[in-house]
C-alpha positions as a printed NumPy array, in Angstrom:
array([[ -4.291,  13.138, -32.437],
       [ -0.546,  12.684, -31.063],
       [ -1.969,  14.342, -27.843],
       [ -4.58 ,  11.746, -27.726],
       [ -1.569,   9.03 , -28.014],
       [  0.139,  10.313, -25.074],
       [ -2.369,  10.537, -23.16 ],
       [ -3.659,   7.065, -23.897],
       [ -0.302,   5.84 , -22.146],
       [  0.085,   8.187, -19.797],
       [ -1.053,   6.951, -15.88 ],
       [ -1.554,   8.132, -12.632],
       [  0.533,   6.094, -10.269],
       [ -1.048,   5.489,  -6.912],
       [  0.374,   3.087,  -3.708],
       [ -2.266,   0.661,  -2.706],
       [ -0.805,  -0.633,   0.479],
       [  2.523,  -1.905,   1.849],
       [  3.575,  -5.311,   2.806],
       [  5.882,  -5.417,   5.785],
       [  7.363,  -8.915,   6.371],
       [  9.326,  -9.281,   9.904],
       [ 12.495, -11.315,  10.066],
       [ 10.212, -13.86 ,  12.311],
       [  7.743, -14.107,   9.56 ],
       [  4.999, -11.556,  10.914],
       [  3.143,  -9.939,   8.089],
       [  1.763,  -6.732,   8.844],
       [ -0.025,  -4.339,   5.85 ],
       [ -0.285,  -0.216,   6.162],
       [ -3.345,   1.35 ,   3.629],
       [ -3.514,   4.684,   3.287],
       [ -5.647,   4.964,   6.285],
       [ -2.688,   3.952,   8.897],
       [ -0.072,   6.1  ,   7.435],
       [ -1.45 ,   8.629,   4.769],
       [  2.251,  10.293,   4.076],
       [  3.357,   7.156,   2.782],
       [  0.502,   6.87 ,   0.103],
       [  1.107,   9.908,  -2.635],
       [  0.127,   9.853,  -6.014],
       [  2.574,   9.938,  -9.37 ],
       [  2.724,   9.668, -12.727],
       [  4.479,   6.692, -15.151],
       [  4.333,   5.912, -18.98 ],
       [  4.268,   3.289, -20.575],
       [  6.506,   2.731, -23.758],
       [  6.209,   0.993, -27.311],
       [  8.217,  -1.734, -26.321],
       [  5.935,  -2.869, -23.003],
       [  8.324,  -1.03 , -20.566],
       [  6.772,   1.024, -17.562],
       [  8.518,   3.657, -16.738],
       [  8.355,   6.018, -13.958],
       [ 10.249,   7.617, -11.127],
       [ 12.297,   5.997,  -8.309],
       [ 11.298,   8.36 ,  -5.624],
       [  7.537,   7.412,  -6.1  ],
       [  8.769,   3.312,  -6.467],
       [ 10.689,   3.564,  -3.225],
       [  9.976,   7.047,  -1.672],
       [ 11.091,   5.382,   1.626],
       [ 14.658,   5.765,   0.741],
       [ 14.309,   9.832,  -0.125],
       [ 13.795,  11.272,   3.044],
       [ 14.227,  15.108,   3.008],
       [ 13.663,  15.919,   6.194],
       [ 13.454,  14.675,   9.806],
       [  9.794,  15.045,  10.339],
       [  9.237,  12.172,   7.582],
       [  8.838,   9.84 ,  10.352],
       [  6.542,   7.074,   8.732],
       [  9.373,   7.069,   5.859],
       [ 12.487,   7.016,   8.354],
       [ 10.467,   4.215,   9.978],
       [ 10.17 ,   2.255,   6.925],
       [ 13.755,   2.772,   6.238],
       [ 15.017,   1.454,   9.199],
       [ 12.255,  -1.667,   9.049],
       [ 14.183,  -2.556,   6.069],
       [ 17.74 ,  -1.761,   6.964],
       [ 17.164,  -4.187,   9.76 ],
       [ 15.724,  -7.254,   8.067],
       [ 12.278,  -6.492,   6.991],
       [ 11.153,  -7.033,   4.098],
       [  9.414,  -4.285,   2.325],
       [  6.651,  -4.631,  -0.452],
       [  4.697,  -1.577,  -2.082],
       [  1.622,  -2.519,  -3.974],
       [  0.182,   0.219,  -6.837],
       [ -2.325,   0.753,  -9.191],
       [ -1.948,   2.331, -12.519],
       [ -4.55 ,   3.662, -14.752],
       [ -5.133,   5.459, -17.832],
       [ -7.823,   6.777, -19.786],
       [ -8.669,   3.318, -21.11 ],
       [ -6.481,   1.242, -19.251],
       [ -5.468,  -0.095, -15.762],
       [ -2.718,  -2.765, -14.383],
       [ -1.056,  -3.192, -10.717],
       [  2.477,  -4.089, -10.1  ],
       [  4.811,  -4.243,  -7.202],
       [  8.179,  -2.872,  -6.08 ],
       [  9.464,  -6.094,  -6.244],
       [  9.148,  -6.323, -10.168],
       [ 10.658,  -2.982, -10.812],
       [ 13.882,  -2.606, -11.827],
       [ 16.272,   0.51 , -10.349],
       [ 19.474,   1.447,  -9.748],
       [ 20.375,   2.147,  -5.883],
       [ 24.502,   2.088,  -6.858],
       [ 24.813,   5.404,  -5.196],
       [ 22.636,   5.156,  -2.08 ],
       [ 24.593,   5.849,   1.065],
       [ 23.813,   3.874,   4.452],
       [ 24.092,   5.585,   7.261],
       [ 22.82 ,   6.56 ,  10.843],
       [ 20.643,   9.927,  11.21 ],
       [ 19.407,  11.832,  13.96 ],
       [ 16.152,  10.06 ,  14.815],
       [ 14.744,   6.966,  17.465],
       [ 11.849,   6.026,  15.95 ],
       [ 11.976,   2.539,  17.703],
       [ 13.364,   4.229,  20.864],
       [ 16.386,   2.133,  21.439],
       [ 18.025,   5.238,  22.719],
       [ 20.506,   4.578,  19.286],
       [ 19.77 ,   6.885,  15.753],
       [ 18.108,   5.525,  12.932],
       [ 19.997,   3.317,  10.223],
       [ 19.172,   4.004,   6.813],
       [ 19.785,   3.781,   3.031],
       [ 19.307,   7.205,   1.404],
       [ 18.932,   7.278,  -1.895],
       [ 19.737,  10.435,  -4.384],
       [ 17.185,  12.875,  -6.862],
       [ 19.949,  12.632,  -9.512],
       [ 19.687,  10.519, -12.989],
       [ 19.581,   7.681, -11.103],
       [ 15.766,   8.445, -10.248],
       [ 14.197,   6.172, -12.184],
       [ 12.081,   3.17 , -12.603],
       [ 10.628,   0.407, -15.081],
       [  9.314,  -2.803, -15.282],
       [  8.336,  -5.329, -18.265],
       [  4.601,  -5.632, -18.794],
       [  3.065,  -7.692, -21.99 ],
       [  0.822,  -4.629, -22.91 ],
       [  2.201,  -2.329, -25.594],
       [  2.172,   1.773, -25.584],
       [  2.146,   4.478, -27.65 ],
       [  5.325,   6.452, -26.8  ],
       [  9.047,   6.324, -28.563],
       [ 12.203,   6.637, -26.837],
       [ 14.434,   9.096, -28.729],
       [ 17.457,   7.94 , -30.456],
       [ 19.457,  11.341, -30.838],
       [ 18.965,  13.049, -27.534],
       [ 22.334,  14.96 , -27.531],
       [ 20.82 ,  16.592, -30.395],
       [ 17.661,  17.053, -29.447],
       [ 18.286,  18.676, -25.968],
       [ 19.289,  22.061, -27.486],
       [ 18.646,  25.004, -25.697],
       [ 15.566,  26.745, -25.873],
       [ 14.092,  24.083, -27.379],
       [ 10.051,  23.587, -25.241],
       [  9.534,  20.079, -23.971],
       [  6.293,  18.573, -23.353],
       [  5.322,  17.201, -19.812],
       [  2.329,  15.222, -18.971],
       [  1.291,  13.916, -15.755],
       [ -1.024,  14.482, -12.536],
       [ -0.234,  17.674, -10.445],
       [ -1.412,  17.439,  -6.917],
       [ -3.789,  13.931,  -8.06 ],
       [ -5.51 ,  15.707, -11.012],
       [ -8.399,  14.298, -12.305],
       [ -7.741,  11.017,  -9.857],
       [-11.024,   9.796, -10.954],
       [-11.321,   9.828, -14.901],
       [ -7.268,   9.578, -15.276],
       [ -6.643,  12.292, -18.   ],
       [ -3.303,  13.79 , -17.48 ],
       [ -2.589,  17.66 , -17.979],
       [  0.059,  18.802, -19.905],
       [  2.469,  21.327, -19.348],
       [  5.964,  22.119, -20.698],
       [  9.237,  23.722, -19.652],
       [ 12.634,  24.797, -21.835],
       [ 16.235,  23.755, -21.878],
       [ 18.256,  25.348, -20.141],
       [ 21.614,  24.043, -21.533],
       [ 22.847,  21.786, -24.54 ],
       [ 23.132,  18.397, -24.706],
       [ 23.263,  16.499, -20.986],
       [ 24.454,  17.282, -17.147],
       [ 25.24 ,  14.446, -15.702],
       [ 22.177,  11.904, -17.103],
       [ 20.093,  15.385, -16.521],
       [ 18.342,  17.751, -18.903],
       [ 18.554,  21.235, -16.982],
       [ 15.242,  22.97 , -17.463],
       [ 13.485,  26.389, -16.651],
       [ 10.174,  27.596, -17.118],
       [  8.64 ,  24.454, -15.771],
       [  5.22 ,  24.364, -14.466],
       [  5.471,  20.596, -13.395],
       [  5.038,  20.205,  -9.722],
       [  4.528,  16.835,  -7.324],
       [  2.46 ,  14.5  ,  -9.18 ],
       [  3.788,  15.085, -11.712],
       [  7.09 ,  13.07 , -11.157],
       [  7.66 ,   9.878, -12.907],
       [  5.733,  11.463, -15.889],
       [  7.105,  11.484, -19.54 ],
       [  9.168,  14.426, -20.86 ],
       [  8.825,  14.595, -25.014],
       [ 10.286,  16.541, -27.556],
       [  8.853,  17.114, -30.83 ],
       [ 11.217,  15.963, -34.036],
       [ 10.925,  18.501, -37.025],
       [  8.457,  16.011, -38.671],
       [  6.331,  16.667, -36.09 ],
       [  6.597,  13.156, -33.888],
       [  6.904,  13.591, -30.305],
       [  9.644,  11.26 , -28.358],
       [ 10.082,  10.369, -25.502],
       [ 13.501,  12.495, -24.105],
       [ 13.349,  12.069, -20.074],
       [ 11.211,  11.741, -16.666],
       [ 10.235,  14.436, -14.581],
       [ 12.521,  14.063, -11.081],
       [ 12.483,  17.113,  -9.051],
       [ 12.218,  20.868,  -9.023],
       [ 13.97 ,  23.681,  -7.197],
       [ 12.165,  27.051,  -6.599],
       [  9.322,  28.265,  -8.782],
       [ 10.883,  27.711, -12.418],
       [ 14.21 ,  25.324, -12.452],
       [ 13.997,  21.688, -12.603],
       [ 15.876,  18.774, -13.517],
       [ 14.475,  15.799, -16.022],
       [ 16.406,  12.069, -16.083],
       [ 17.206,  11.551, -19.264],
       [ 15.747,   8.493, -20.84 ],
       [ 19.294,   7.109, -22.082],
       [ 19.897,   6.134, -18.233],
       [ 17.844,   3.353, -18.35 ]])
C-alpha cells in the first residue's frame, strides 16, 4: 500500500518544446524533432504540501554542459547569455494524474553558477561562447507551487536518519521506462557516510541511472512510514552517487 502511495505521486518529467524569445521580439519554438538532445526525460514528485519537486539539471539542463560536443545546449546557453529569453515547456504525468508547467514558474537556486567564455563558436563570430554553467552539487534542485496535493512527507530528522548503511528507496524512470502507462520502478542504494556532505547524502550501491534524476529518495522510519530524505542528482562510475538532500530547499 505505501508503494502504491509513492507511486501515485511519482512522475515522469518530459520537455515539450522550448520558447526562444529574441531581444527584437522574434519568437522561435524547438520540439523534439529540431533538436532531440535537448528533449530528455526525468523524474519529479510531488509533495503533501502541493510542492513539485525535481532536479535542476532536467529544469534547466542548458546550463550543465559536460562536454563540448553538447552543441544544441552551448547554443542555448549563449542565446540566453546574450538577451534571449529562454522558456522550457513540460509535461508531467503519473499513474492517475497529469499537469504542465514551465521553467519560468520554478523556483532554483543558480547562486553558484559561474559565467564564463568556453572553447566553442557556435554563432561563428570568430569569438568563444559565453555562458552560465551551473554545478551537480546540492544546489541541483527544483520546485514549484501547484494547488494539487501528494502523497509524500518531507523528513524532519534527516541528520538522524542518514546513518550509514541504512537502504534508501529510489523511484523514478530509467532510460524513459514505461513512458506510456507512467509507473515508476524502484530501486534503492545505501549510505555511505553519516549525517550530510555538503547538502549531499553520499551513497553506494545505487542502481539509479539517467531518468531517474529529479526522482524522490525515501527512507523508511522504524514505524514503517517512508519520507521523503533527498533527490537523485548524479552518479559517478557503476555504484557511487550523490542525492540533494531535501533540507536544501
Amino acid at each position: 500500500e505505501a508503494d502504491k502511495l509513492v507511486l501515485k505521486s511519482t512522475y515522469i518529467v518530459r520537455r515539450e518544446s522550448i520558447k526562444i524569445t529574441y531581444p527584437d521580439g522574434h519568437i522561435e519554438v524547438l520540439t523534439p524533432n529540431d533538436a532531440p538532445d535537448l528533449f530528455g526525460l526525468g523524474t519529479g514528485f510531488l509533495l503533501e504540501d502541493g510542492r513539485f519537486v525535481t532536479a535542476r539539471h532536467l529544469v534547466e539542463s542548458h546550463k550543465f554542459i559536460h562536454n563540448l560536443d553538447d552543441h544544441y545546449k552551448i547554443k542555448l546557453n549563449t542565446m540566453e547569455c546574450n538577451g534571449c529569453d529562454i522558456e522550457v515547456s513540460f509535461g508531467a504525468y503519473s499513474t492517475d494524474h497529469a499537469f504542465t508547467f514551465t521553467n519560468k514558474q520554478c523556483v532554483v537556486n543558480g547562486v553558484e553558477d559561474k559565467i564564463g567564455r568556453i572553447e566553442v563558436d557556435t554563432d561563428g563570430d570568430g569569438e568563444q561562447d559565453l555562458v552560465r554553467l551551473a554545478p551537480l552539487n546540492n544546489t541541483d534542485w527544483a520546485y514549484l507551487r501547484t494547488s494539487f496535493r501528494g502523497t509524500l512527507k518531507v523528513c524532519e530528522d534527516i541528520e538522524k536518519t542518514i546513518v550509514k548503511n541504512t537502504k534508501l528507496r529510489v523511484y523514478g524512470y530509467p532510460g524513459g521506462y514505461d513512458e506510456d502507462h507512467h509507473t515508476a520502478l524502484s530501486g534503492s542504494c545505501v549510505v555511505a557516510k553519516n549525517g550530510l556532505l555538503n547538502g549531499m547524502i553520499v551513497v553506494t550501491e545505487r542502481n539509479f541511472e539517467p531518468g531517474n534524476s529529479g526522482g524522490p529518495v525515501l527512507a523508511v522510519k522504524p514505524d514503517g512510514n517512508a519520507v521523503v530524505v533527498g533527490i537523485v542528482s548524479s552518479g559517478y562510475g557503476d555504484t557511487v552517487g550523490h542525492i540533494v538532500s531535501i533540507t536544501n530547499l
